mmCIF file with all atom_site columns, C-alpha atoms and ligand atoms in Angstrom:
data_model
loop_
_atom_site.group_PDB
_atom_site.id
_atom_site.type_symbol
_atom_site.label_atom_id
_atom_site.label_alt_id
_atom_site.label_comp_id
_atom_site.label_asym_id
_atom_site.label_entity_id
_atom_site.label_seq_id
_atom_site.pdbx_PDB_ins_code
_atom_site.Cartn_x
_atom_site.Cartn_y
_atom_site.Cartn_z
_atom_site.occupancy
_atom_site.B_iso_or_equiv
_atom_site.pdbx_formal_charge
_atom_site.auth_seq_id
_atom_site.auth_comp_id
_atom_site.auth_asym_id
_atom_site.auth_atom_id
_atom_site.pdbx_PDB_model_num
ATOM   1   C  CA  . MET A 1 1   ? 4.519   7.700  -15.876 1.00 0.00 ? 106 MET A CA  1
ATOM   2   C  CA  . SER A 1 2   ? 4.674   4.031  -16.781 1.00 0.00 ? 107 SER A CA  1
ATOM   3   C  CA  . ALA A 1 3   ? 1.548   2.401  -18.151 1.00 0.00 ? 108 ALA A CA  1
ATOM   4   C  CA  . ALA A 1 4   ? 3.171   -1.018 -18.375 1.00 0.00 ? 109 ALA A CA  1
ATOM   5   C  CA  . PRO A 1 5   ? 0.728   -3.778 -17.410 1.00 0.00 ? 110 PRO A CA  1
ATOM   6   C  CA  . ARG A 1 6   ? 1.455   -5.290 -14.033 1.00 0.00 ? 111 ARG A CA  1
ATOM   7   C  CA  . LYS A 1 7   ? 0.638   -8.723 -12.706 1.00 0.00 ? 112 LYS A CA  1
ATOM   8   C  CA  . PRO A 1 8   ? -1.454  -9.586 -9.644  1.00 0.00 ? 113 PRO A CA  1
ATOM   9   C  CA  . GLY A 1 9   ? 0.748   -9.716 -6.577  1.00 0.00 ? 114 GLY A CA  1
ATOM   10  C  CA  . ASP A 1 10  ? 2.981   -7.002 -7.963  1.00 0.00 ? 115 ASP A CA  1
ATOM   11  C  CA  . PRO A 1 11  ? 4.025   -5.095 -4.851  1.00 0.00 ? 116 PRO A CA  1
ATOM   12  C  CA  . LEU A 1 12  ? 3.600   -1.833 -6.720  1.00 0.00 ? 117 LEU A CA  1
ATOM   13  C  CA  . ILE A 1 13  ? -0.143  -2.435 -6.821  1.00 0.00 ? 118 ILE A CA  1
ATOM   14  C  CA  . ASP A 1 14  ? -1.623  -2.040 -3.388  1.00 0.00 ? 119 ASP A CA  1
ATOM   15  C  CA  . ALA A 1 15  ? -5.379  -2.408 -3.818  1.00 0.00 ? 120 ALA A CA  1
ATOM   16  C  CA  . ASP A 1 16  ? -5.892  -2.139 -0.057  1.00 0.00 ? 121 ASP A CA  1
ATOM   17  C  CA  . ALA A 1 17  ? -4.238  1.279  -0.009  1.00 0.00 ? 122 ALA A CA  1
ATOM   18  C  CA  . MET A 1 18  ? -6.344  2.323  -3.009  1.00 0.00 ? 123 MET A CA  1
ATOM   19  C  CA  . LEU A 1 19  ? -9.504  1.273  -1.241  1.00 0.00 ? 124 LEU A CA  1
ATOM   20  C  CA  . ARG A 1 20  ? -8.406  3.140  1.871   1.00 0.00 ? 125 ARG A CA  1
ATOM   21  C  CA  . VAL A 1 21  ? -7.759  6.422  0.108   1.00 0.00 ? 126 VAL A CA  1
ATOM   22  C  CA  . ASN A 1 22  ? -10.907 6.113  -2.001  1.00 0.00 ? 127 ASN A CA  1
ATOM   23  C  CA  . GLN A 1 23  ? -13.101 5.471  1.007   1.00 0.00 ? 128 GLN A CA  1
ATOM   24  C  CA  . ALA A 1 24  ? -11.508 8.481  2.703   1.00 0.00 ? 129 ALA A CA  1
ATOM   25  C  CA  . GLY A 1 25  ? -12.229 10.622 -0.349  1.00 0.00 ? 130 GLY A CA  1
ATOM   26  C  CA  . GLU A 1 26  ? -15.837 9.545  -0.659  1.00 0.00 ? 131 GLU A CA  1
ATOM   27  C  CA  . TYR A 1 27  ? -16.280 10.103 3.057   1.00 0.00 ? 132 TYR A CA  1
ATOM   28  C  CA  . GLY A 1 28  ? -14.795 13.571 2.707   1.00 0.00 ? 133 GLY A CA  1
ATOM   29  C  CA  . ALA A 1 29  ? -17.170 14.275 -0.177  1.00 0.00 ? 134 ALA A CA  1
ATOM   30  C  CA  . THR A 1 30  ? -20.202 13.437 1.952   1.00 0.00 ? 135 THR A CA  1
ATOM   31  C  CA  . ARG A 1 31  ? -18.874 15.761 4.666   1.00 0.00 ? 136 ARG A CA  1
ATOM   32  C  CA  . ILE A 1 32  ? -18.263 18.632 2.229   1.00 0.00 ? 137 ILE A CA  1
ATOM   33  C  CA  . TYR A 1 33  ? -21.815 18.403 0.941   1.00 0.00 ? 138 TYR A CA  1
ATOM   34  C  CA  . ALA A 1 34  ? -23.197 18.087 4.489   1.00 0.00 ? 139 ALA A CA  1
ATOM   35  C  CA  . GLY A 1 35  ? -21.386 21.320 5.359   1.00 0.00 ? 140 GLY A CA  1
ATOM   36  C  CA  . GLN A 1 36  ? -22.762 23.072 2.298   1.00 0.00 ? 141 GLN A CA  1
ATOM   37  C  CA  . LEU A 1 37  ? -26.306 21.856 2.886   1.00 0.00 ? 142 LEU A CA  1
ATOM   38  C  CA  . ALA A 1 38  ? -26.138 23.037 6.499   1.00 0.00 ? 143 ALA A CA  1
ATOM   39  C  CA  . VAL A 1 39  ? -25.534 26.572 5.219   1.00 0.00 ? 144 VAL A CA  1
ATOM   40  C  CA  . LEU A 1 40  ? -27.473 26.896 1.964   1.00 0.00 ? 145 LEU A CA  1
ATOM   41  C  CA  . ARG A 1 41  ? -31.158 27.755 1.795   1.00 0.00 ? 146 ARG A CA  1
ATOM   42  C  CA  . LYS A 1 42  ? -33.001 24.457 1.463   1.00 0.00 ? 147 LYS A CA  1
ATOM   43  C  CA  . ASP A 1 43  ? -35.188 25.624 -1.433  1.00 0.00 ? 148 ASP A CA  1
ATOM   44  C  CA  . SER A 1 44  ? -32.364 27.023 -3.589  1.00 0.00 ? 149 SER A CA  1
ATOM   45  C  CA  . PRO A 1 45  ? -31.471 25.365 -6.903  1.00 0.00 ? 150 PRO A CA  1
ATOM   46  C  CA  . ALA A 1 46  ? -27.901 24.958 -5.641  1.00 0.00 ? 151 ALA A CA  1
ATOM   47  C  CA  . ALA A 1 47  ? -29.049 23.081 -2.539  1.00 0.00 ? 152 ALA A CA  1
ATOM   48  C  CA  . HIS A 1 48  ? -31.252 20.853 -4.652  1.00 0.00 ? 153 HIS A CA  1
ATOM   49  C  CA  . ALA A 1 49  ? -28.363 19.985 -6.982  1.00 0.00 ? 154 ALA A CA  1
ATOM   50  C  CA  . ILE A 1 50  ? -25.991 19.424 -4.070  1.00 0.00 ? 155 ILE A CA  1
ATOM   51  C  CA  . ALA A 1 51  ? -28.453 17.131 -2.303  1.00 0.00 ? 156 ALA A CA  1
ATOM   52  C  CA  . GLY A 1 52  ? -28.574 14.980 -5.434  1.00 0.00 ? 157 GLY A CA  1
ATOM   53  C  CA  . MET A 1 53  ? -24.784 14.804 -5.662  1.00 0.00 ? 158 MET A CA  1
ATOM   54  C  CA  . ALA A 1 54  ? -24.576 14.036 -1.947  1.00 0.00 ? 159 ALA A CA  1
ATOM   55  C  CA  . ARG A 1 55  ? -26.838 11.000 -2.416  1.00 0.00 ? 160 ARG A CA  1
ATOM   56  C  CA  . GLN A 1 56  ? -24.460 9.673  -5.061  1.00 0.00 ? 161 GLN A CA  1
ATOM   57  C  CA  . GLU A 1 57  ? -21.441 10.262 -2.804  1.00 0.00 ? 162 GLU A CA  1
ATOM   58  C  CA  . GLN A 1 58  ? -23.200 8.277  -0.100  1.00 0.00 ? 163 GLN A CA  1
ATOM   59  C  CA  . ARG A 1 59  ? -23.637 5.390  -2.524  1.00 0.00 ? 164 ARG A CA  1
ATOM   60  C  CA  . HIS A 1 60  ? -19.926 5.527  -3.396  1.00 0.00 ? 165 HIS A CA  1
ATOM   61  C  CA  . LEU A 1 61  ? -19.025 5.572  0.293   1.00 0.00 ? 166 LEU A CA  1
ATOM   62  C  CA  . ASP A 1 62  ? -21.376 2.710  1.171   1.00 0.00 ? 167 ASP A CA  1
ATOM   63  C  CA  . ARG A 1 63  ? -19.894 0.580  -1.579  1.00 0.00 ? 168 ARG A CA  1
ATOM   64  C  CA  . PHE A 1 64  ? -16.298 1.220  -0.533  1.00 0.00 ? 169 PHE A CA  1
ATOM   65  C  CA  . ASN A 1 65  ? -17.242 0.583  3.095   1.00 0.00 ? 170 ASN A CA  1
ATOM   66  C  CA  . ALA A 1 66  ? -18.692 -2.790 2.104   1.00 0.00 ? 171 ALA A CA  1
ATOM   67  C  CA  . MET A 1 67  ? -15.615 -3.683 0.073   1.00 0.00 ? 172 MET A CA  1
ATOM   68  C  CA  . MET A 1 68  ? -13.317 -2.712 2.930   1.00 0.00 ? 173 MET A CA  1
ATOM   69  C  CA  . ALA A 1 69  ? -15.295 -4.880 5.346   1.00 0.00 ? 174 ALA A CA  1
ATOM   70  C  CA  . ALA A 1 70  ? -15.226 -7.828 2.932   1.00 0.00 ? 175 ALA A CA  1
ATOM   71  C  CA  . ARG A 1 71  ? -11.486 -7.441 2.361   1.00 0.00 ? 176 ARG A CA  1
ATOM   72  C  CA  . ARG A 1 72  ? -10.682 -6.569 5.970   1.00 0.00 ? 177 ARG A CA  1
ATOM   73  C  CA  . VAL A 1 73  ? -9.026  -3.297 5.030   1.00 0.00 ? 178 VAL A CA  1
ATOM   74  C  CA  . ARG A 1 74  ? -8.747  -0.766 7.829   1.00 0.00 ? 179 ARG A CA  1
ATOM   75  C  CA  . PRO A 1 75  ? -9.947  2.782  7.210   1.00 0.00 ? 180 PRO A CA  1
ATOM   76  C  CA  . THR A 1 76  ? -7.558  5.701  7.306   1.00 0.00 ? 181 THR A CA  1
ATOM   77  C  CA  . ALA A 1 77  ? -6.654  6.829  10.805  1.00 0.00 ? 182 ALA A CA  1
ATOM   78  C  CA  . LEU A 1 78  ? -7.326  10.355 9.546   1.00 0.00 ? 183 LEU A CA  1
ATOM   79  C  CA  . GLN A 1 79  ? -11.087 9.800  9.246   1.00 0.00 ? 184 GLN A CA  1
ATOM   80  C  CA  . PRO A 1 80  ? -11.836 12.149 12.203  1.00 0.00 ? 185 PRO A CA  1
ATOM   81  C  CA  . LEU A 1 81  ? -9.800  14.838 10.465  1.00 0.00 ? 186 LEU A CA  1
ATOM   82  C  CA  . TRP A 1 82  ? -11.648 14.451 7.166   1.00 0.00 ? 187 TRP A CA  1
ATOM   83  C  CA  . ASP A 1 83  ? -14.917 14.568 9.081   1.00 0.00 ? 188 ASP A CA  1
ATOM   84  C  CA  . VAL A 1 84  ? -14.140 18.045 10.407  1.00 0.00 ? 189 VAL A CA  1
ATOM   85  C  CA  . ALA A 1 85  ? -12.093 19.358 7.482   1.00 0.00 ? 190 ALA A CA  1
ATOM   86  C  CA  . GLY A 1 86  ? -14.650 18.232 4.900   1.00 0.00 ? 191 GLY A CA  1
ATOM   87  C  CA  . PHE A 1 87  ? -17.564 19.786 6.754   1.00 0.00 ? 192 PHE A CA  1
ATOM   88  C  CA  . ALA A 1 88  ? -15.591 22.996 7.342   1.00 0.00 ? 193 ALA A CA  1
ATOM   89  C  CA  . LEU A 1 89  ? -14.629 23.270 3.671   1.00 0.00 ? 194 LEU A CA  1
ATOM   90  C  CA  . GLY A 1 90  ? -18.244 22.748 2.639   1.00 0.00 ? 195 GLY A CA  1
ATOM   91  C  CA  . ALA A 1 91  ? -19.616 25.239 5.133   1.00 0.00 ? 196 ALA A CA  1
ATOM   92  C  CA  . ALA A 1 92  ? -16.944 27.844 4.368   1.00 0.00 ? 197 ALA A CA  1
ATOM   93  C  CA  . THR A 1 93  ? -17.459 27.733 0.618   1.00 0.00 ? 198 THR A CA  1
ATOM   94  C  CA  . ALA A 1 94  ? -21.242 27.848 0.999   1.00 0.00 ? 199 ALA A CA  1
ATOM   95  C  CA  . LEU A 1 95  ? -20.903 30.860 3.318   1.00 0.00 ? 200 LEU A CA  1
ATOM   96  C  CA  . MET A 1 96  ? -18.930 32.629 0.574   1.00 0.00 ? 201 MET A CA  1
ATOM   97  C  CA  . SER A 1 97  ? -21.654 32.051 -2.007  1.00 0.00 ? 202 SER A CA  1
ATOM   98  C  CA  . GLU A 1 98  ? -23.563 29.377 -3.882  1.00 0.00 ? 203 GLU A CA  1
ATOM   99  C  CA  . LYS A 1 99  ? -21.108 29.773 -6.759  1.00 0.00 ? 204 LYS A CA  1
ATOM   100 C  CA  . ALA A 1 100 ? -18.158 29.285 -4.422  1.00 0.00 ? 205 ALA A CA  1
ATOM   101 C  CA  . ALA A 1 101 ? -19.786 26.079 -3.183  1.00 0.00 ? 206 ALA A CA  1
ATOM   102 C  CA  . MET A 1 102 ? -19.987 24.958 -6.801  1.00 0.00 ? 207 MET A CA  1
ATOM   103 C  CA  . ALA A 1 103 ? -16.378 25.974 -7.436  1.00 0.00 ? 208 ALA A CA  1
ATOM   104 C  CA  . CYS A 1 104 ? -15.449 23.694 -4.531  1.00 0.00 ? 209 CYS A CA  1
ATOM   105 C  CA  . THR A 1 105 ? -17.162 20.751 -6.220  1.00 0.00 ? 210 THR A CA  1
ATOM   106 C  CA  . GLU A 1 106 ? -15.521 21.578 -9.528  1.00 0.00 ? 211 GLU A CA  1
ATOM   107 C  CA  . ALA A 1 107 ? -12.072 21.661 -7.918  1.00 0.00 ? 212 ALA A CA  1
ATOM   108 C  CA  . VAL A 1 108 ? -12.563 18.503 -5.883  1.00 0.00 ? 213 VAL A CA  1
ATOM   109 C  CA  . GLU A 1 109 ? -13.941 16.503 -8.799  1.00 0.00 ? 214 GLU A CA  1
ATOM   110 C  CA  . THR A 1 110 ? -11.075 17.593 -11.033 1.00 0.00 ? 215 THR A CA  1
ATOM   111 C  CA  . GLU A 1 111 ? -8.606  16.078 -8.587  1.00 0.00 ? 216 GLU A CA  1
ATOM   112 C  CA  . ILE A 1 112 ? -10.734 12.968 -8.025  1.00 0.00 ? 217 ILE A CA  1
ATOM   113 C  CA  . ASP A 1 113 ? -10.970 12.385 -11.764 1.00 0.00 ? 218 ASP A CA  1
ATOM   114 C  CA  . LEU A 1 114 ? -7.179  12.523 -12.056 1.00 0.00 ? 219 LEU A CA  1
ATOM   115 C  CA  . HIS A 1 115 ? -6.808  10.293 -9.009  1.00 0.00 ? 220 HIS A CA  1
ATOM   116 C  CA  . TYR A 1 116 ? -9.247  7.648  -10.257 1.00 0.00 ? 221 TYR A CA  1
ATOM   117 C  CA  . GLY A 1 117 ? -7.700  7.746  -13.710 1.00 0.00 ? 222 GLY A CA  1
ATOM   118 C  CA  . GLU A 1 118 ? -4.274  7.116  -12.214 1.00 0.00 ? 223 GLU A CA  1
ATOM   119 C  CA  . GLN A 1 119 ? -5.592  4.197  -10.169 1.00 0.00 ? 224 GLN A CA  1
ATOM   120 C  CA  . LEU A 1 120 ? -7.256  2.589  -13.184 1.00 0.00 ? 225 LEU A CA  1
ATOM   121 C  CA  . GLU A 1 121 ? -4.005  2.811  -15.073 1.00 0.00 ? 226 GLU A CA  1
ATOM   122 C  CA  . GLN A 1 122 ? -2.128  1.196  -12.189 1.00 0.00 ? 227 GLN A CA  1
ATOM   123 C  CA  . LEU A 1 123 ? -4.731  -1.516 -11.621 1.00 0.00 ? 228 LEU A CA  1
ATOM   124 C  CA  . GLY A 1 124 ? -4.907  -2.642 -15.220 1.00 0.00 ? 229 GLY A CA  1
ATOM   125 C  CA  . ALA A 1 125 ? -6.663  -6.009 -15.158 1.00 0.00 ? 230 ALA A CA  1
ATOM   126 C  CA  . THR A 1 126 ? -5.424  -6.983 -11.689 1.00 0.00 ? 231 THR A CA  1
ATOM   127 C  CA  . ASP A 1 127 ? -8.574  -6.166 -9.684  1.00 0.00 ? 232 ASP A CA  1
ATOM   128 C  CA  . PRO A 1 128 ? -11.682 -6.045 -11.881 1.00 0.00 ? 233 PRO A CA  1
ATOM   129 C  CA  . GLU A 1 129 ? -14.037 -5.673 -8.915  1.00 0.00 ? 234 GLU A CA  1
ATOM   130 C  CA  . LEU A 1 130 ? -12.344 -2.518 -7.674  1.00 0.00 ? 235 LEU A CA  1
ATOM   131 C  CA  . ALA A 1 131 ? -11.744 -1.180 -11.170 1.00 0.00 ? 236 ALA A CA  1
ATOM   132 C  CA  . ALA A 1 132 ? -15.437 -1.526 -12.069 1.00 0.00 ? 237 ALA A CA  1
ATOM   133 C  CA  . GLU A 1 133 ? -16.474 0.573  -9.082  1.00 0.00 ? 238 GLU A CA  1
ATOM   134 C  CA  . ILE A 1 134 ? -13.884 3.221  -9.875  1.00 0.00 ? 239 ILE A CA  1
ATOM   135 C  CA  . VAL A 1 135 ? -15.094 3.454  -13.484 1.00 0.00 ? 240 VAL A CA  1
ATOM   136 C  CA  . ASP A 1 136 ? -18.700 3.757  -12.307 1.00 0.00 ? 241 ASP A CA  1
ATOM   137 C  CA  . PHE A 1 137 ? -18.005 6.374  -9.631  1.00 0.00 ? 242 PHE A CA  1
ATOM   138 C  CA  . ARG A 1 138 ? -15.593 8.347  -11.787 1.00 0.00 ? 243 ARG A CA  1
ATOM   139 C  CA  . ALA A 1 139 ? -18.354 8.883  -14.353 1.00 0.00 ? 244 ALA A CA  1
ATOM   140 C  CA  . GLU A 1 140 ? -20.591 10.334 -11.651 1.00 0.00 ? 245 GLU A CA  1
ATOM   141 C  CA  . GLU A 1 141 ? -17.795 12.561 -10.339 1.00 0.00 ? 246 GLU A CA  1
ATOM   142 C  CA  . LEU A 1 142 ? -17.462 14.017 -13.833 1.00 0.00 ? 247 LEU A CA  1
ATOM   143 C  CA  . GLU A 1 143 ? -21.218 14.606 -13.887 1.00 0.00 ? 248 GLU A CA  1
ATOM   144 C  CA  . HIS A 1 144 ? -20.818 16.475 -10.606 1.00 0.00 ? 249 HIS A CA  1
ATOM   145 C  CA  . ARG A 1 145 ? -18.161 18.657 -12.150 1.00 0.00 ? 250 ARG A CA  1
ATOM   146 C  CA  . GLU A 1 146 ? -20.482 19.454 -15.063 1.00 0.00 ? 251 GLU A CA  1
ATOM   147 C  CA  . THR A 1 147 ? -23.307 20.218 -12.634 1.00 0.00 ? 252 THR A CA  1
ATOM   148 C  CA  . ALA A 1 148 ? -21.024 22.581 -10.734 1.00 0.00 ? 253 ALA A CA  1
ATOM   149 C  CA  . ARG A 1 149 ? -20.022 24.343 -13.949 1.00 0.00 ? 254 ARG A CA  1
ATOM   150 C  CA  . ALA A 1 150 ? -23.647 24.614 -15.022 1.00 0.00 ? 255 ALA A CA  1
ATOM   151 C  CA  . HIS A 1 151 ? -24.383 26.307 -11.697 1.00 0.00 ? 256 HIS A CA  1
ATOM   152 C  CA  . GLY A 1 152 ? -21.803 29.016 -12.347 1.00 0.00 ? 257 GLY A CA  1
ATOM   153 C  CA  . ALA A 1 153 ? -18.736 27.713 -10.504 1.00 0.00 ? 258 ALA A CA  1
ATOM   154 C  CA  . ALA A 1 154 ? -16.419 29.798 -12.679 1.00 0.00 ? 259 ALA A CA  1
ATOM   155 C  CA  . ASP A 1 155 ? -18.258 33.001 -11.719 1.00 0.00 ? 260 ASP A CA  1
ATOM   156 C  CA  . ALA A 1 156 ? -17.327 32.629 -8.054  1.00 0.00 ? 261 ALA A CA  1
ATOM   157 C  CA  . ALA A 1 157 ? -15.276 35.445 -6.569  1.00 0.00 ? 262 ALA A CA  1
ATOM   158 C  CA  . ALA A 1 158 ? -11.542 34.674 -6.551  1.00 0.00 ? 263 ALA A CA  1
ATOM   159 C  CA  . TYR A 1 159 ? -12.296 31.555 -8.585  1.00 0.00 ? 264 TYR A CA  1
ATOM   160 C  CA  . PRO A 1 160 ? -8.684  30.823 -9.691  1.00 0.00 ? 265 PRO A CA  1
ATOM   161 C  CA  . LEU A 1 161 ? -7.304  31.216 -6.170  1.00 0.00 ? 266 LEU A CA  1
ATOM   162 C  CA  . LEU A 1 162 ? -10.161 29.323 -4.561  1.00 0.00 ? 267 LEU A CA  1
ATOM   163 C  CA  . THR A 1 163 ? -10.014 26.347 -6.898  1.00 0.00 ? 268 THR A CA  1
ATOM   164 C  CA  . ALA A 1 164 ? -6.207  26.196 -6.825  1.00 0.00 ? 269 ALA A CA  1
ATOM   165 C  CA  . ALA A 1 165 ? -6.241  26.129 -3.022  1.00 0.00 ? 270 ALA A CA  1
ATOM   166 C  CA  . ILE A 1 166 ? -8.920  23.441 -2.863  1.00 0.00 ? 271 ILE A CA  1
ATOM   167 C  CA  . ARG A 1 167 ? -7.169  21.309 -5.468  1.00 0.00 ? 272 ARG A CA  1
ATOM   168 C  CA  . ALA A 1 168 ? -3.911  21.575 -3.520  1.00 0.00 ? 273 ALA A CA  1
ATOM   169 C  CA  . GLY A 1 169 ? -5.756  20.576 -0.366  1.00 0.00 ? 274 GLY A CA  1
ATOM   170 C  CA  . CYS A 1 170 ? -7.230  17.547 -2.130  1.00 0.00 ? 275 CYS A CA  1
ATOM   171 C  CA  . ARG A 1 171 ? -3.811  16.411 -3.261  1.00 0.00 ? 276 ARG A CA  1
ATOM   172 C  CA  . VAL A 1 172 ? -2.482  16.677 0.297   1.00 0.00 ? 277 VAL A CA  1
ATOM   173 C  CA  . ALA A 1 173 ? -5.489  14.752 1.636   1.00 0.00 ? 278 ALA A CA  1
ATOM   174 C  CA  . ILE A 1 174 ? -5.048  12.018 -0.977  1.00 0.00 ? 279 ILE A CA  1
ATOM   175 C  CA  . GLY A 1 175 ? -1.340  11.717 -0.232  1.00 0.00 ? 280 GLY A CA  1
ATOM   176 C  CA  . LEU A 1 176 ? -1.886  11.492 3.509   1.00 0.00 ? 281 LEU A CA  1
ATOM   177 C  CA  . SER A 1 177 ? -4.758  9.009  3.272   1.00 0.00 ? 282 SER A CA  1
ATOM   178 C  CA  . LYS A 1 178 ? -2.649  6.646  1.189   1.00 0.00 ? 283 LYS A CA  1
ATOM   179 C  CA  . ARG A 1 179 ? -0.091  6.404  3.944   1.00 0.00 ? 284 ARG A CA  1
ATOM   180 C  CA  . ILE A 1 180 ? -1.857  6.915  7.272   1.00 0.00 ? 285 ILE A CA  1
HETATM 181 FE FE1 . FE2 B 2 .   ? -17.849 10.085 -5.068  1.00 0.00 ? 104 FE2 B FE1 1
HETATM 182 FE FE1 . FE2 B 2 .   ? -18.488 13.649 -6.455  1.00 0.00 ? 105 FE2 B FE1 1
#
């Protein structure tokens, strides 16, 4: 992968498409956590941790929504799909167990970290406003992954299969949201 610096206006840098996929991802994250919180006992440590992460995802989403409005970028047409799929993934993993819910976060954040890292490399110095948000949010996504690990994500039943499937699903969702 080329890390050569690119200039503003370079057609290979499409900040609008980046914003679109990022907003879709943050939206999906809020839906995953909503699904998990709908299932988990409200007074459990897992639910408490997830509620805190969900508040941060909402901040990420609000910020990308504002940037999209300011830049007149349309959201992905797949938003209704991520609404349902995100909630279903959250609810399904929480129904498996609290640790499976945490394994979901660990898997998702691993893909998001790679995705944001790739975007930062592509952006270089071309869009400091967007890059600053990505740096900020990426740090919180990595905190989420650590939180998930601290809550026993790796002890979930079928952990390798579960996380591999969720990571594959994330990559598909990212690929689709870039284009549609
Ligand atoms: Fe986020
Ligand atoms: Fe996150």
